[in-house]
Tab-separated table of C-alpha atoms in Angstrom:
chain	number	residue	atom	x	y	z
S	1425	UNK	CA	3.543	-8.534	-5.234
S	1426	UNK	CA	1.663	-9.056	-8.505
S	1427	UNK	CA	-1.173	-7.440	-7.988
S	1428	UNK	CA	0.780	-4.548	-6.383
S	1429	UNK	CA	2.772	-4.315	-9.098
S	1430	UNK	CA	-1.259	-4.346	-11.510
S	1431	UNK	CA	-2.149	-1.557	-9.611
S	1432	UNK	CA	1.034	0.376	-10.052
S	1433	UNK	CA	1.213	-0.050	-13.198
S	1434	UNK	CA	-2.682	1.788	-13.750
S	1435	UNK	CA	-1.864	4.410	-11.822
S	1436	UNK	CA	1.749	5.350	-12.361
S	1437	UNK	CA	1.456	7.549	-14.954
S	1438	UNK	CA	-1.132	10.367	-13.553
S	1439	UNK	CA	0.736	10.295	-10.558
S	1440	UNK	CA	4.053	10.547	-11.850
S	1441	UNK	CA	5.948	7.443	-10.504
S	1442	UNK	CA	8.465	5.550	-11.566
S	1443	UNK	CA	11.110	2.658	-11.729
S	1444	UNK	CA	12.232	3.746	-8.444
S	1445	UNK	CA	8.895	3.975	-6.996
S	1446	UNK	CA	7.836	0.729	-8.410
S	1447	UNK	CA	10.700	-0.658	-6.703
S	1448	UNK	CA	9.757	0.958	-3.473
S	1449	UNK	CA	6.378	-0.954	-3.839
S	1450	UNK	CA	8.000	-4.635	-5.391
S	1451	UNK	CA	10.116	-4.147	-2.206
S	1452	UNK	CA	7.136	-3.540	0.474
S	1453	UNK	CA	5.204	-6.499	-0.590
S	1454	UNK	CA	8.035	-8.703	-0.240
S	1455	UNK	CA	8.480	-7.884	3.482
S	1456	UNK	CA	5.012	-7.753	3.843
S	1457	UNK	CA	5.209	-11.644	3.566
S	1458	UNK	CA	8.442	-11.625	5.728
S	1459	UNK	CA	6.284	-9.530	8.548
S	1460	UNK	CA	3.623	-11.825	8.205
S	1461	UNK	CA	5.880	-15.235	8.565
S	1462	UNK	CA	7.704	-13.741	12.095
S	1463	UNK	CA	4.253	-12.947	13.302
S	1464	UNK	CA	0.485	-12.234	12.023
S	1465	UNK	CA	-0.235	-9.919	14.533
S	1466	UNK	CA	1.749	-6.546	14.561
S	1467	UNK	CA	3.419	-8.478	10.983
S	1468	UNK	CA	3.673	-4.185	9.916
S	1469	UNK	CA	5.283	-3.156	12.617
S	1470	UNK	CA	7.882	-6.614	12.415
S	1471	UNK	CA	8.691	-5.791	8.710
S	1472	UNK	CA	9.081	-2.051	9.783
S	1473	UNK	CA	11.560	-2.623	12.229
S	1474	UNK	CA	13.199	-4.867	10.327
S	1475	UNK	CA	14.238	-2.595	7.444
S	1476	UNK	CA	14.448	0.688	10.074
S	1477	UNK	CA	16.924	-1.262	12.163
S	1478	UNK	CA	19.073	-3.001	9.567
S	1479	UNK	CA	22.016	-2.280	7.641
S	1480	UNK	CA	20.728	-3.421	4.485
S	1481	UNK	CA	23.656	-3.274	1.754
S	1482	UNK	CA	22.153	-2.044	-1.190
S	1483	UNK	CA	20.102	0.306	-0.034
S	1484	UNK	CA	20.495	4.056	0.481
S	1485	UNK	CA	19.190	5.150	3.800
S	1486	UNK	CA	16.390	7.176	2.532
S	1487	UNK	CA	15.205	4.090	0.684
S	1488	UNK	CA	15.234	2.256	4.262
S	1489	UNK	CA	13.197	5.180	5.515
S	1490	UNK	CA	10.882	4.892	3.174
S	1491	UNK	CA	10.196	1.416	2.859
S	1492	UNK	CA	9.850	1.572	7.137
S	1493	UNK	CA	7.263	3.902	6.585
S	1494	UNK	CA	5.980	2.099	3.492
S	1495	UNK	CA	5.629	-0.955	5.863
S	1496	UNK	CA	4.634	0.139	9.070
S	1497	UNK	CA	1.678	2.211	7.639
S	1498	UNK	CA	-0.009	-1.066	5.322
S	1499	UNK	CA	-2.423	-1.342	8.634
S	1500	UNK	CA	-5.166	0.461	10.557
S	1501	UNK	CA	-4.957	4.052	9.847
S	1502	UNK	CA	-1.404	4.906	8.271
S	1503	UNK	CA	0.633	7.319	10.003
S	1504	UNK	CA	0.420	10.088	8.633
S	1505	UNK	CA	3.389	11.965	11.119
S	1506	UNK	CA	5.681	9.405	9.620
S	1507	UNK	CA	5.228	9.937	6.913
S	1508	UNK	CA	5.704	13.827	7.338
S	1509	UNK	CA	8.738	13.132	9.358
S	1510	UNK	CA	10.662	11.879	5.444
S	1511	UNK	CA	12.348	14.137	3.404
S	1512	UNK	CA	9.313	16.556	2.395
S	1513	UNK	CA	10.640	15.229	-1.872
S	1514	UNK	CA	9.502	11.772	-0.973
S	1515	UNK	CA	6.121	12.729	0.891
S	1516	UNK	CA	3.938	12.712	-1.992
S	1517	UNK	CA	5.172	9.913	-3.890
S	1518	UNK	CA	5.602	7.582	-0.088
S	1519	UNK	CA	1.918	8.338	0.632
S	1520	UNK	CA	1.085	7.050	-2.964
S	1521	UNK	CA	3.123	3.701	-2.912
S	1522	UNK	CA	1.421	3.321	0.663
S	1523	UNK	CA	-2.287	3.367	-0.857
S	1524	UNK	CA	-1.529	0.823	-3.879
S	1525	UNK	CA	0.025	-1.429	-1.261
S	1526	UNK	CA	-2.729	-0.830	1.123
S	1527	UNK	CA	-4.942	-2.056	-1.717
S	1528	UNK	CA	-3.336	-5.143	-2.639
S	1529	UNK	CA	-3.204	-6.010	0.517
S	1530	UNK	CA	-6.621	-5.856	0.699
S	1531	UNK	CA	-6.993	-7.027	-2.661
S	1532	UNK	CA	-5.190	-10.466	-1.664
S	1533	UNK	CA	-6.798	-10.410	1.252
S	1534	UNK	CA	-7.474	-14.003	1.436
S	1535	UNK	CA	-4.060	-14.922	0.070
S	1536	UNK	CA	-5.800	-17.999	-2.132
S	1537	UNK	CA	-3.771	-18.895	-5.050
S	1538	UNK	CA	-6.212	-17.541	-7.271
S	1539	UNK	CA	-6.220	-14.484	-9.654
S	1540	UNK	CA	-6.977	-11.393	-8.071
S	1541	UNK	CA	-10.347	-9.533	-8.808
S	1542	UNK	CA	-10.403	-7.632	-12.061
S	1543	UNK	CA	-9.977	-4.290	-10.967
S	1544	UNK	CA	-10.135	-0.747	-12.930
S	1545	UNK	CA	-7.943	1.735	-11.187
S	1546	UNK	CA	-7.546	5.492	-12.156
S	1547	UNK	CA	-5.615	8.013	-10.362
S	1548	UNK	CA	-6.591	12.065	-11.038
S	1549	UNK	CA	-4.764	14.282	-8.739
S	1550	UNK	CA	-5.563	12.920	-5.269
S	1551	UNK	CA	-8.098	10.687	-6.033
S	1552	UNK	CA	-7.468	7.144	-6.852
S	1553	UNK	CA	-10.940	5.451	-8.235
S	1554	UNK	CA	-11.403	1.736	-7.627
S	1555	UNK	CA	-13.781	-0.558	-9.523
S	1556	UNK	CA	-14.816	-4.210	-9.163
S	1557	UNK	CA	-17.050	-6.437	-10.280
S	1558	UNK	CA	-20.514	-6.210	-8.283
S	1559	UNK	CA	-21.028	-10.178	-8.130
S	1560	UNK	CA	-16.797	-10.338	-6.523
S	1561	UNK	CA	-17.961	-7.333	-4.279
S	1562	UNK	CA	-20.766	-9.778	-2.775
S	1563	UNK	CA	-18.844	-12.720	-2.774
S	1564	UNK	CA	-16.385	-10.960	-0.779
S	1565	UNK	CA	-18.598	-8.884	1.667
S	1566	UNK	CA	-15.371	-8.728	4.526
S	1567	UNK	CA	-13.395	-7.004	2.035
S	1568	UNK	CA	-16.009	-4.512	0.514
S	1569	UNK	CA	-16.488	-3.832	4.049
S	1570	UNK	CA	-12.474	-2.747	4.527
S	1571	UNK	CA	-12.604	-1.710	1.171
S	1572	UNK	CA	-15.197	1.248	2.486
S	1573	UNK	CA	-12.989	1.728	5.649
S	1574	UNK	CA	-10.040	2.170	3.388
S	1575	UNK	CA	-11.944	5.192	2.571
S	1576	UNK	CA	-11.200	6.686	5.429
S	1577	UNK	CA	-8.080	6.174	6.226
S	1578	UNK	CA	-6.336	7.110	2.966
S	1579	UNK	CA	-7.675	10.673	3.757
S	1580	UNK	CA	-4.929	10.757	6.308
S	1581	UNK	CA	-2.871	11.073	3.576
S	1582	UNK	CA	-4.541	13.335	1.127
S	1583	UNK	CA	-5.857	9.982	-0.692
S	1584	UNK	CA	-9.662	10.168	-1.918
S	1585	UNK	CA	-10.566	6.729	-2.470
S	1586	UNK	CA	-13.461	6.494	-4.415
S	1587	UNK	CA	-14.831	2.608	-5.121
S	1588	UNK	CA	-17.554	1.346	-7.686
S	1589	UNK	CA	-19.535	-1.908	-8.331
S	1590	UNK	CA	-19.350	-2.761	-11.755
């Protein structure tokens, strides 16, 4: 959650988000870990179902929907039709929450008690820019390698992830 919560707080600002967003995220990475304690494979669609299925007091149902959403697209190539299928005022802001959690997980990757990487994060517009140290990047070659396919799949949601060795 911390290093969610590092990367929200870098790019909140240019994109506009706030307490309640934040809590959107603080809230994903916490189920995260529930989804990966029932099982590690399919853990985002476990966590998914969980809060799409529950009656969580607490929560308003459009929260629910969005931390479903939030949660079932943290893996593979997010879902970008469920993400249409929300309200269309909590499109843009959903689809951002889902990139800064798809980065920490990535970030955390090997879920070592250890610091995260220093990272540099800037959002612009619809581009988020990503930069970490060269001599981590090598060290860590698996996640430089999602890292890149990250790329990708953040354009299904109008995300331009750019990344830099620094």
């Amino acid at each position: 959650e911390t290093c969610a919560l590092a990367l929200f707080d870098r790019a909140a600002s240019a994109w506009q988000l706030g307490q309640t967003e934040r809590d959107w995220l603080s809230w994903g990475a916490r189920i995260h870990e529930i989804g990966l304690a029932i099982a590690h494979s399919q853990y985002h669609k476990h966590g998914a179902y969980i809060v799409g299925h529950s009656d969580l007091a607490g929560f308003a149902r459009h929260e629910q929907q969005v931390l479903a959403v939030l949660l079932r697209c943290q893996r593979r190539k997010p879902d970008a039709t469920a993400v249409r299928a929300l309200p269309e005022r909590l499109r843009l802001p959903a689809s951002r929450i889902i990139a800064l959690l798809r980065l920490a997980v990535l970030l955390r990757r090997s879920r070592e008690p250890a610091a995260p990487p220093p990272v540099a994060l800037r959002a612009d517009g619809p581009s988020l820019q990503l930069a970490l140290s060269r001599a981590w990047l090598e060290a860590h070659p698996l996640t430089g390698a999602d890292l890149e396919q990250e790329r990708s799949y953040l354009k299904s949601l109008d995300i331009k992830l750019h990344i830099a060795a620094a």
